[in-house]
mmCIF file of C-alpha atoms in Angstrom:
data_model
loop_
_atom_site.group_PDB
_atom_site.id
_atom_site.type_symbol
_atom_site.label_atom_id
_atom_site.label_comp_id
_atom_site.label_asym_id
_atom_site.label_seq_id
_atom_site.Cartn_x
_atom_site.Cartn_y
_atom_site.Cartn_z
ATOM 1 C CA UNK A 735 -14.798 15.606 -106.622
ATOM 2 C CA UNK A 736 -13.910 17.187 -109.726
ATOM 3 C CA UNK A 737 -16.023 20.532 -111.348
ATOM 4 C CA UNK A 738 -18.341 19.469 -107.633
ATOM 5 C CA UNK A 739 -18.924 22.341 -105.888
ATOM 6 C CA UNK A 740 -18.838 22.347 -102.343
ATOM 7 C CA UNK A 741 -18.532 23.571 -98.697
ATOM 8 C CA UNK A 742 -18.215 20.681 -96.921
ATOM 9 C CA UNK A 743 -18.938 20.167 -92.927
ATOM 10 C CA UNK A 744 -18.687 16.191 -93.303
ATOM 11 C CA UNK A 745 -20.960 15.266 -96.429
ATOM 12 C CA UNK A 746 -18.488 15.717 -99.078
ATOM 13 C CA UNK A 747 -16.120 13.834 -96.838
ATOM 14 C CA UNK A 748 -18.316 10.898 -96.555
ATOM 15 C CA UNK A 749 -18.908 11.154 -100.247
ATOM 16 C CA UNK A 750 -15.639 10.654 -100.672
ATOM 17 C CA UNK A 751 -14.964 7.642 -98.543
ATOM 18 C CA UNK A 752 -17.772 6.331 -99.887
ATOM 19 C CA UNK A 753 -16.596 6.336 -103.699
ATOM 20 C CA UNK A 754 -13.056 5.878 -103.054
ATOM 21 C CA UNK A 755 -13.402 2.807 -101.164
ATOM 22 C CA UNK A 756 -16.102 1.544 -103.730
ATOM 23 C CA UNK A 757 -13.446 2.143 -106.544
ATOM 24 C CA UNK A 758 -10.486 0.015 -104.406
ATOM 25 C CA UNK A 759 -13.106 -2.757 -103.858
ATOM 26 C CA UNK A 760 -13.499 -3.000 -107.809
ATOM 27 C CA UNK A 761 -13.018 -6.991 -108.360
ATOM 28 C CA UNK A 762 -11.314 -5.912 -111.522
ATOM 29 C CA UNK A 763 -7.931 -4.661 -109.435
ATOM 30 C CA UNK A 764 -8.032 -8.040 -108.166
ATOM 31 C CA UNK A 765 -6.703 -7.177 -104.829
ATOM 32 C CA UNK A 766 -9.726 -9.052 -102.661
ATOM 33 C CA UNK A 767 -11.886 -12.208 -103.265
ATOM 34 C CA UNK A 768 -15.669 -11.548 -102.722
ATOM 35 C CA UNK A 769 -17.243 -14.686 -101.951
ATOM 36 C CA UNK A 770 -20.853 -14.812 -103.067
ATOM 37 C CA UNK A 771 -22.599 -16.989 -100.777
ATOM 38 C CA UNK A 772 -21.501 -13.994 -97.814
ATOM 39 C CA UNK A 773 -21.181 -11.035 -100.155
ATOM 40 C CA UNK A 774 -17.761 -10.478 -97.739
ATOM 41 C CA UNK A 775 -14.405 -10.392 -99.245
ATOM 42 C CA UNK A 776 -11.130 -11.476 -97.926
ATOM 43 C CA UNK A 777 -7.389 -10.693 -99.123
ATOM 44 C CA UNK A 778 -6.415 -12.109 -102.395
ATOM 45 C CA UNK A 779 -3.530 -14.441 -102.296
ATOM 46 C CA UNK A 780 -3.260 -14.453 -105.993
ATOM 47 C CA UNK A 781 -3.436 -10.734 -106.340
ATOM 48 C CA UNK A 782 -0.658 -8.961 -108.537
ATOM 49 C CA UNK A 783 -0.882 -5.656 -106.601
ATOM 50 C CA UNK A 784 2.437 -4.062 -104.522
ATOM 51 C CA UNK A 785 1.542 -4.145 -100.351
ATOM 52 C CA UNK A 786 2.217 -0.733 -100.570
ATOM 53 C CA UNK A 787 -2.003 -0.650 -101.641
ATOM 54 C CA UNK A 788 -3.034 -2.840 -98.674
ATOM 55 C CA UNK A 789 -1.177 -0.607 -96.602
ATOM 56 C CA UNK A 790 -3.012 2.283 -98.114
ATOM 57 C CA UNK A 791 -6.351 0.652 -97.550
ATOM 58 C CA UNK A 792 -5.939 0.376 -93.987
ATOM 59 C CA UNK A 793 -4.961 4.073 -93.527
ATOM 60 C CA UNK A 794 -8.012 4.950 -95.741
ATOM 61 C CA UNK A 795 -9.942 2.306 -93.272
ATOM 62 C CA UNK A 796 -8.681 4.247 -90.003
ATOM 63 C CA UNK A 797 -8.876 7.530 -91.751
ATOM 64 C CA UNK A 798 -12.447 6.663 -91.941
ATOM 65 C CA UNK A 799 -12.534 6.456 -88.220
ATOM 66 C CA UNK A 800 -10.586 9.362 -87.270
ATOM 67 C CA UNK A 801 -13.460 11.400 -89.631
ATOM 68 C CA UNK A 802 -16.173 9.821 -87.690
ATOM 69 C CA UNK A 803 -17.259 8.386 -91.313
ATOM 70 C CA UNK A 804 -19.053 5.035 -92.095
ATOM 71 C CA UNK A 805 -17.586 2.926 -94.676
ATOM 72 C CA UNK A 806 -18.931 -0.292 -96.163
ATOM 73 C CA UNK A 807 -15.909 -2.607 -96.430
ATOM 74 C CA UNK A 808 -17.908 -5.911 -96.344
ATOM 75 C CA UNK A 809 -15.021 -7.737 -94.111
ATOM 76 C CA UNK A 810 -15.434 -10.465 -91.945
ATOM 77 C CA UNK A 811 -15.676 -9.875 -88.021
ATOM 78 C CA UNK A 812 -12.050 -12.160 -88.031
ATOM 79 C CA UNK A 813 -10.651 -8.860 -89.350
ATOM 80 C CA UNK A 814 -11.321 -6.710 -86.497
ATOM 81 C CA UNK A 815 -10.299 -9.888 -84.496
ATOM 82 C CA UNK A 816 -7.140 -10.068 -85.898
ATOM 83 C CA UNK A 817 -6.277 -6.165 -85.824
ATOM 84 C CA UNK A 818 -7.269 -6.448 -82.182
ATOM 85 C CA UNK A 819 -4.691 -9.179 -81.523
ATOM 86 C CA UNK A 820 -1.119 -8.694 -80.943
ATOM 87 C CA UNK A 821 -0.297 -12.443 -81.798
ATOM 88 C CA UNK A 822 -1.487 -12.823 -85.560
ATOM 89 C CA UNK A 823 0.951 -15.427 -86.061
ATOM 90 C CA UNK A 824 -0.221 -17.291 -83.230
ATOM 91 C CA UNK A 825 -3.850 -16.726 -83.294
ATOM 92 C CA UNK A 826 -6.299 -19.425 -82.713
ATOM 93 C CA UNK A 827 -8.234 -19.271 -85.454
ATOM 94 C CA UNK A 828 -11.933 -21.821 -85.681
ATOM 95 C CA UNK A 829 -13.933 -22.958 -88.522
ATOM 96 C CA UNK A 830 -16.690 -20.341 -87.468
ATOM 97 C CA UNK A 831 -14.214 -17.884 -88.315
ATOM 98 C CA UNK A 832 -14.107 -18.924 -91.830
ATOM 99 C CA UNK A 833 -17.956 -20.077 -91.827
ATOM 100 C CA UNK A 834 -19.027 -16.219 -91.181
ATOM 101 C CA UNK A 835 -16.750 -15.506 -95.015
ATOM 102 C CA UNK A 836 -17.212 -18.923 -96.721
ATOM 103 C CA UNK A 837 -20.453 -20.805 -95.547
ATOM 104 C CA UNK A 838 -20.297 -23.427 -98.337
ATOM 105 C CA UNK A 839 -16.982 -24.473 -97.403
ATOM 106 C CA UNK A 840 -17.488 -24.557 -93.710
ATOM 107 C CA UNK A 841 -20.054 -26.397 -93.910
ATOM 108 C CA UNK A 842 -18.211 -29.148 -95.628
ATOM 109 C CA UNK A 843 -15.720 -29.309 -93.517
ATOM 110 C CA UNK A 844 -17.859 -29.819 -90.807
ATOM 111 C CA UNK A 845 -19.555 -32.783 -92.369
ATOM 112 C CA UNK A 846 -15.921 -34.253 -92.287
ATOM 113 C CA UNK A 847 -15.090 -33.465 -88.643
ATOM 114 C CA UNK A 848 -18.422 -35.084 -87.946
ATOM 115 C CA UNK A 849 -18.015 -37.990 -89.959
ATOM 116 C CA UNK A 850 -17.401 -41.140 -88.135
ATOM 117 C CA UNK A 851 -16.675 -43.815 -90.765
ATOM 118 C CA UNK A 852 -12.898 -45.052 -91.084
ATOM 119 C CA UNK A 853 -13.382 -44.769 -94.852
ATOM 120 C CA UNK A 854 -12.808 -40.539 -94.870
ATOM 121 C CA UNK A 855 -9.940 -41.424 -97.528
ATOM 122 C CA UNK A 856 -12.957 -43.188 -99.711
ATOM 123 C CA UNK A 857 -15.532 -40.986 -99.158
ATOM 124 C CA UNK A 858 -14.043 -37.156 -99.300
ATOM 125 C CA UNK A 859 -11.124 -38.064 -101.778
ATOM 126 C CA UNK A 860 -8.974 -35.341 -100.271
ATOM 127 C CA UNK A 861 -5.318 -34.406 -100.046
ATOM 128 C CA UNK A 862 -3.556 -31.907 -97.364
ATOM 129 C CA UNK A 863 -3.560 -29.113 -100.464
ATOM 130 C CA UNK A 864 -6.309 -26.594 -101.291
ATOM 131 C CA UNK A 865 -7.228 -25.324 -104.664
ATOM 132 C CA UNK A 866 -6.754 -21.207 -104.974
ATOM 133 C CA UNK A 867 -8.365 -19.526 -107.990
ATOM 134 C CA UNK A 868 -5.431 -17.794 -109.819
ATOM 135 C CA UNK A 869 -7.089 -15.327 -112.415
ATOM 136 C CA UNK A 870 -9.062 -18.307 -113.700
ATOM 137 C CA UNK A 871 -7.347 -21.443 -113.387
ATOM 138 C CA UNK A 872 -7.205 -23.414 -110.262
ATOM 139 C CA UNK A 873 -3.976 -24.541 -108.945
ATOM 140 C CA UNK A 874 -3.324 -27.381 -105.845
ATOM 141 C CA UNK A 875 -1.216 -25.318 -103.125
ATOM 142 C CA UNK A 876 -0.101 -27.652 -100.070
ATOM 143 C CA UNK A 877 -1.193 -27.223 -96.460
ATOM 144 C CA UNK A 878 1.514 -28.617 -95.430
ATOM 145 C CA UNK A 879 5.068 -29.916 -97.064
ATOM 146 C CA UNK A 880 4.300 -32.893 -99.255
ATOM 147 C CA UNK A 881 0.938 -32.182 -99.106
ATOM 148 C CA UNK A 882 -0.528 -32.888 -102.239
ATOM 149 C CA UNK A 883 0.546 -36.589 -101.900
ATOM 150 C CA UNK A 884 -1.143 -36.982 -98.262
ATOM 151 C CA UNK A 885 -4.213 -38.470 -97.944
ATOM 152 C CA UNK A 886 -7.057 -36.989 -95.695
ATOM 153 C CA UNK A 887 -7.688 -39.736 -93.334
ATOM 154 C CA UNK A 888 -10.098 -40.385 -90.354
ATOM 155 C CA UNK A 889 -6.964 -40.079 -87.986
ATOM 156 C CA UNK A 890 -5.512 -36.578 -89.789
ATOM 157 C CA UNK A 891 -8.764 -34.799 -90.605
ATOM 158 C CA UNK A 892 -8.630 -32.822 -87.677
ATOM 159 C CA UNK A 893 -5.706 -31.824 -88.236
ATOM 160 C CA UNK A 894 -6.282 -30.705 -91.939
ATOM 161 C CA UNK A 895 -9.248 -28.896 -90.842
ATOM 162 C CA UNK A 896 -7.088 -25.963 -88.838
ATOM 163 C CA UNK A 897 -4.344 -26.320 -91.564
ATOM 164 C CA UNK A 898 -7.394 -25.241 -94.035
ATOM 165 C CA UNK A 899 -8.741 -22.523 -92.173
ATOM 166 C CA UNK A 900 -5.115 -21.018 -91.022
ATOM 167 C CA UNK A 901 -3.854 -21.085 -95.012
ATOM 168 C CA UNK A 902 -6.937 -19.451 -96.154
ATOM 169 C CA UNK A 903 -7.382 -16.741 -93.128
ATOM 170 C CA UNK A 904 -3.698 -16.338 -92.285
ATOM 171 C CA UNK A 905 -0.658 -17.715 -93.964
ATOM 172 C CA UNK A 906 -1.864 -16.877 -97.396
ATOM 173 C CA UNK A 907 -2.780 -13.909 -97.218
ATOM 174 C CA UNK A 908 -0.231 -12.912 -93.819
ATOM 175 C CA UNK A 909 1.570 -10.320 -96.025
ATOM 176 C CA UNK A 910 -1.490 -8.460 -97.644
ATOM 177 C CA UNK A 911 -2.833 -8.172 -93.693
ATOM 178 C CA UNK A 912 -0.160 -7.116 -92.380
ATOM 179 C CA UNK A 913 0.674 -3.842 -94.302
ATOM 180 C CA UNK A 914 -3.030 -3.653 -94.059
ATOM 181 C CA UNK A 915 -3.015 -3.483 -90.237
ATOM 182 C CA UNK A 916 0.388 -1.436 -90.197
ATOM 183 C CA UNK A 917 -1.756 1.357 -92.327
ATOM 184 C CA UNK A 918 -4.270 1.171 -90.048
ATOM 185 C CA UNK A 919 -2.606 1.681 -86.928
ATOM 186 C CA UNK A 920 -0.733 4.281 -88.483
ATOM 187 C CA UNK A 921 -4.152 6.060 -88.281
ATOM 188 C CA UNK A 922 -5.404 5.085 -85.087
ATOM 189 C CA UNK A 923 -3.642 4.314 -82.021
ATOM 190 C CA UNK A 924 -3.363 0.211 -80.476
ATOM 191 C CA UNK A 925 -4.177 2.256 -77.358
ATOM 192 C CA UNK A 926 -7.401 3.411 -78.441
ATOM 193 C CA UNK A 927 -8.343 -0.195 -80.032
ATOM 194 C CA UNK A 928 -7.812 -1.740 -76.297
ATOM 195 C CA UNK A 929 -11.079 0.458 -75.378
ATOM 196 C CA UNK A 930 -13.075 -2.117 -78.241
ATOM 197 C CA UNK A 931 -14.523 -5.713 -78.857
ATOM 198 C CA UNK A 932 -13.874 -6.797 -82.464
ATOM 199 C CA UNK A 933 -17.825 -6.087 -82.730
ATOM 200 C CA UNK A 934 -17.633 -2.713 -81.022
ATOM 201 C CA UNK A 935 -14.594 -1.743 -83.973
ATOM 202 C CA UNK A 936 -16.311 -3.319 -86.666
ATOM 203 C CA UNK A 937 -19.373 -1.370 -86.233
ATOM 204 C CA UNK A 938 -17.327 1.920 -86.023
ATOM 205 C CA UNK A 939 -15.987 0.996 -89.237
ATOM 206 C CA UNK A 940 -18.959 -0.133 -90.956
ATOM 207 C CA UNK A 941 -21.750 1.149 -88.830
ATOM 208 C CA UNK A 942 -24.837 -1.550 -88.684
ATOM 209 C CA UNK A 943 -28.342 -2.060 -90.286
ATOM 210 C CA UNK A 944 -30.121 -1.971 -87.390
ATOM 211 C CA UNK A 945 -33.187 0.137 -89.039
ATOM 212 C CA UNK A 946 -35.676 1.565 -87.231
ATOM 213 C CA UNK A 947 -37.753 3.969 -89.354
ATOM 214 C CA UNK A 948 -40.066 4.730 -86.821
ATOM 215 C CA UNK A 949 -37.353 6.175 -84.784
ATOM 216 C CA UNK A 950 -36.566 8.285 -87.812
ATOM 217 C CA UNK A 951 -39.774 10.012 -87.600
ATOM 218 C CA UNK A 952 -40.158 9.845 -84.153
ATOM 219 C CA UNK A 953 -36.728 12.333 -83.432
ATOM 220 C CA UNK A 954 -37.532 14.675 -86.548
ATOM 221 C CA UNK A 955 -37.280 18.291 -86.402
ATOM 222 C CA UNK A 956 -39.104 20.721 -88.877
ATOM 223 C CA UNK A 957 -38.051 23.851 -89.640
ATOM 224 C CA UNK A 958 -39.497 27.131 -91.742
ATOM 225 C CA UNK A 959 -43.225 26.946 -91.510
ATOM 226 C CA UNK A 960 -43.552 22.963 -91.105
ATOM 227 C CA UNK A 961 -44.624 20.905 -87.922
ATOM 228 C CA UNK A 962 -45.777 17.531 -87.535
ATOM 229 C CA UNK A 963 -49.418 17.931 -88.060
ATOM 230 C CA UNK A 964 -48.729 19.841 -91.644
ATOM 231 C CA UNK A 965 -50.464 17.898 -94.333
ATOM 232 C CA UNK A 966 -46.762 17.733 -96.714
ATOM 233 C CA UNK A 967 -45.635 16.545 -93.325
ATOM 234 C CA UNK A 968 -47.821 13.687 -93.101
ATOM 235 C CA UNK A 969 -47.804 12.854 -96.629
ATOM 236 C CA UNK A 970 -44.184 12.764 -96.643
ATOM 237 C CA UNK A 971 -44.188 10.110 -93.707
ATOM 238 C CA UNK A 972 -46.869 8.232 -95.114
ATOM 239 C CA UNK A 973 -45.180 7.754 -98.497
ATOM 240 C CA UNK A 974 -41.519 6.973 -97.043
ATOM 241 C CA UNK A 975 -43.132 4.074 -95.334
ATOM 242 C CA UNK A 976 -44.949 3.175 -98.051
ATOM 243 C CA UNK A 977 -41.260 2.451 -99.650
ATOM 244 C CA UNK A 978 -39.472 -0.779 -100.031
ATOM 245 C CA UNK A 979 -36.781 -1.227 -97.924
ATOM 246 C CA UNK A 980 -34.294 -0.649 -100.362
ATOM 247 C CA UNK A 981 -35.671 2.570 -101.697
ATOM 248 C CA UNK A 982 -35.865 3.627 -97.989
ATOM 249 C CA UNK A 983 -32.082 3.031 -97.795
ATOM 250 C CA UNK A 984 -31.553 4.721 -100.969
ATOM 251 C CA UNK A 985 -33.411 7.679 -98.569
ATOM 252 C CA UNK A 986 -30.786 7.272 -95.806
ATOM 253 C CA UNK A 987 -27.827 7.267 -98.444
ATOM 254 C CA UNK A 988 -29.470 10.580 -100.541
ATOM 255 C CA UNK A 989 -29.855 12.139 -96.685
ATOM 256 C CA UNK A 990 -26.865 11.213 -95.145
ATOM 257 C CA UNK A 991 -24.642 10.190 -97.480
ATOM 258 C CA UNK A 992 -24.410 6.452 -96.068
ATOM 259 C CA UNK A 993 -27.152 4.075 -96.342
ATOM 260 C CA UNK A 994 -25.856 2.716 -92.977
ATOM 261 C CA UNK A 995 -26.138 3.968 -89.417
ATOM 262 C CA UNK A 996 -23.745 5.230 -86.695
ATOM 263 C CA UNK A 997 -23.070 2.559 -83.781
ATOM 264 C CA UNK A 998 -25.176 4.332 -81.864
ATOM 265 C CA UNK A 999 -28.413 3.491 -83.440
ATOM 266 C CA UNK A 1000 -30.915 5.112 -85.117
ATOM 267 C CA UNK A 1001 -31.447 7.939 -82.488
ATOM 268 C CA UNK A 1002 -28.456 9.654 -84.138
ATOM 269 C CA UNK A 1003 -29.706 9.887 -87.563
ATOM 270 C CA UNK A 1004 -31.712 13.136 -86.709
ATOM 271 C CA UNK A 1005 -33.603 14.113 -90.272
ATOM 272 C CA UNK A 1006 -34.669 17.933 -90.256
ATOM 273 C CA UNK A 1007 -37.370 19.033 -92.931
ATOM 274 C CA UNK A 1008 -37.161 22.431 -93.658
ATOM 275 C CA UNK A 1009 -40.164 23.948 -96.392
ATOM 276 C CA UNK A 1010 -39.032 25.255 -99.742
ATOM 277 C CA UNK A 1011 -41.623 27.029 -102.103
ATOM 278 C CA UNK A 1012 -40.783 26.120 -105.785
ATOM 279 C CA UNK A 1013 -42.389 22.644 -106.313
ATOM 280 C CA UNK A 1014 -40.791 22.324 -109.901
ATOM 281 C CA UNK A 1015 -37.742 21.132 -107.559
ATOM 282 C CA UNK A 1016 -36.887 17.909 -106.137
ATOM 283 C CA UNK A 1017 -36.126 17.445 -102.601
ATOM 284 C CA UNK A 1018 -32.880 18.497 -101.547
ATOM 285 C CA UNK A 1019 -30.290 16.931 -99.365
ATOM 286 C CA UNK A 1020 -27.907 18.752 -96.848
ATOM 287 C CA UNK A 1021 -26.033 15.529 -96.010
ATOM 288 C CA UNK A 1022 -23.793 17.255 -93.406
ATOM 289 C CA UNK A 1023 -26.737 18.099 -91.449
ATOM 290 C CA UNK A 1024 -29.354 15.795 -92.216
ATOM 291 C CA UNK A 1025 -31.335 18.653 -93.600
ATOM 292 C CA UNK A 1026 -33.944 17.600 -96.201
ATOM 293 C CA UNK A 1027 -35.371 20.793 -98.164
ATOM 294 C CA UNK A 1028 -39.123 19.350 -98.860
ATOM 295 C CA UNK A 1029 -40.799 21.805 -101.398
ATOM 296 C CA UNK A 1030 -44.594 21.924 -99.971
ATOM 297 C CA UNK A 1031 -45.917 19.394 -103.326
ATOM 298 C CA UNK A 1032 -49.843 19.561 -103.404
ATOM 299 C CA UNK A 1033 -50.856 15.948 -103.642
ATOM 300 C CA UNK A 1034 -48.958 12.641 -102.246
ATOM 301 C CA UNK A 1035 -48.682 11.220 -105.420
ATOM 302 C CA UNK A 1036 -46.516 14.558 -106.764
ATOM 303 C CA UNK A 1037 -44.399 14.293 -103.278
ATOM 304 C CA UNK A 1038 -44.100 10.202 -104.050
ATOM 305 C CA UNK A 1039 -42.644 11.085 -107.666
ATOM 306 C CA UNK A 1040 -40.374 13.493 -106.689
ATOM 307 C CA UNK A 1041 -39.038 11.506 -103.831
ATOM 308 C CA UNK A 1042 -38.273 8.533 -105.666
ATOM 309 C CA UNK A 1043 -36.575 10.510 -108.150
ATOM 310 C CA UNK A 1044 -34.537 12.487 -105.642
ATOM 311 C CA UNK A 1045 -33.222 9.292 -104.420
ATOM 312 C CA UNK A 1046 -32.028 8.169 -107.310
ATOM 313 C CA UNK A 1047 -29.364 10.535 -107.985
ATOM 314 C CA UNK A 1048 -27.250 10.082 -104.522
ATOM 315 C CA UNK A 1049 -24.152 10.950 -106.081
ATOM 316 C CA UNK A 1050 -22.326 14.361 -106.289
ATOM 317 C CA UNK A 1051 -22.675 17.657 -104.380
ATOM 318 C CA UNK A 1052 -23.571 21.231 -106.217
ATOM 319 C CA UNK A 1053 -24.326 24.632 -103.712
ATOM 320 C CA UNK A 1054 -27.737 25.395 -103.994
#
């Protein structure tokens, strides 16, 4: 990062995937469609952007990888299906595909599959189109040719069910994907993916929040005059889980520069505390080694102050 200095043995590099991939995610580029009732985004089909940038996003995605380096692209496990699959066109995609990105919508279309009157046409008022968001204004795109004039009927609705969930999780967005998936295999080998489930690569991507704080504690090392029985020791432990669980994440983030963990569980996130004299300072965080300098504060309230506002400033890296 610019006028940062530096010497990085993977927390600058995590940093860095970390606010690079935030900035590409900003809804204002337009390029993906966050949909709040999942807080996951899919490909935009309206987006104005070359696929030159999708393509980059899936190098930056496999990059990630190759670095051994978490990073929180709120996807869909139906990505890491269809990167795993060497028949995208012809993959069989299911409404709990789309239920696990758009709940809401699933849902509804469920209540049509399930219901059994012979007045669907009546009752649901639909056509074989489906409205896409365009920058604001809605516009009727056809499932199929003609499809804006054909009713959904108690004899069809199957059928417009798996012409819904193709259009939104394949054909309109089949271009965006695939340079996505090209610049990720560019990266990492289809040999390699053959070793993984789509659960097994999405959790290499994005790691998982399978907390376990007491594990945190449990495989801490202490370094420089403290042990586990030392009273800024047990102060410190005390008052970390005393914190919500989003200020404890914020902890995870300010220690290792993700607030998620490793596939491997929380046995990998080893925190060491080393002592540090001065307690005008904050803590300090090594993020490439999980090393947390912990000046030796006097009272748990002073070590609770300066925690919390340690963990506020997670961003940026100085030599100290």
């Amino acid at each position: 990062l610019q006028d940062e200095e530096a010497e990085d043995a993977g927390g600058v590099t995590k940093e860095f995937f970390m606010l690079l991939i935030k900035e590409i995610l900003n809804p204002d580029y337009g390029m993906f469609t966050e949909y709040e009732d999942s807080n996951l985004i899919w490909f935009n089909p309206a987006s104005f952007e070359d696929d030159s940038f999708y393509f980059l996003i899936g190098i930056l995605c496999g990059l990630a990888i190759y670095n051994f380096t978490i990073v929180n692209v709120p996807f869909p496990l139906i990505l890491y299906k269809k990167l795993l699959s060497e028949k995208v066109l012809h993959f069989d995609y299911t409404l709990s595909d789309l239920a696990e990105l758009n709940p809401t919508t699933a849902k509804s279309l469920q209540q049509l599959l399930d219901y059994r009157g012979e007045d669907v046409e009546d009752v649901f008022c639909l056509q074989f189109s489906i409205g896409q968001n365009s920058f604001g204004e809605v516009v009727q795109v056809p499932l199929k040719p003609g499809g804006n004039d054909i009713p959904v009927t108690s004899e069809n609705k199957t059928e417009y069910v798996k012409l819904y969930v193709d259009h939104v999780l394949a054909k309109s967005c089949s271009a965006q994907f695939e340079a996505f998936k090209k610049g990720f295999l560019k990266v990492v080998s289809g040999r390699v993916l053959q070793l993984f489930h789509p659960q097994e690569l999405m959790a290499l991507v994005v790691g998982n929040e399978n907390y376990d704080w007491e594990v945190l504690e449990k495989t801490a090392k202490y370094k420089e005059g403290y042990d586990a029985d030392h009273a800024t020791i047990k102060n410190f432990w005390a008052v970390f889980h005393e914190l919500s669980e989003e200020d404890k994440r914020k902890f995870l983030l300010f220690l290792t520069g993700s607030d998620r963990i490793p596939i491997s569980g929380m046995t990998s996130v080893k925190i060491t505390i080393q002592r540090t004299l001065d307690t005008a300072f904050l803590p300090v965080a090594h993020t490439c080694f999980n090393l947390l300098d912990l000046p030796e504060y006097g009272t748990r309230e002073k070590l609770r102050f300066k925690l919390l506002q340690a963990i506020q400033c997670t961003k940026g890296f100085g030599l100290v």
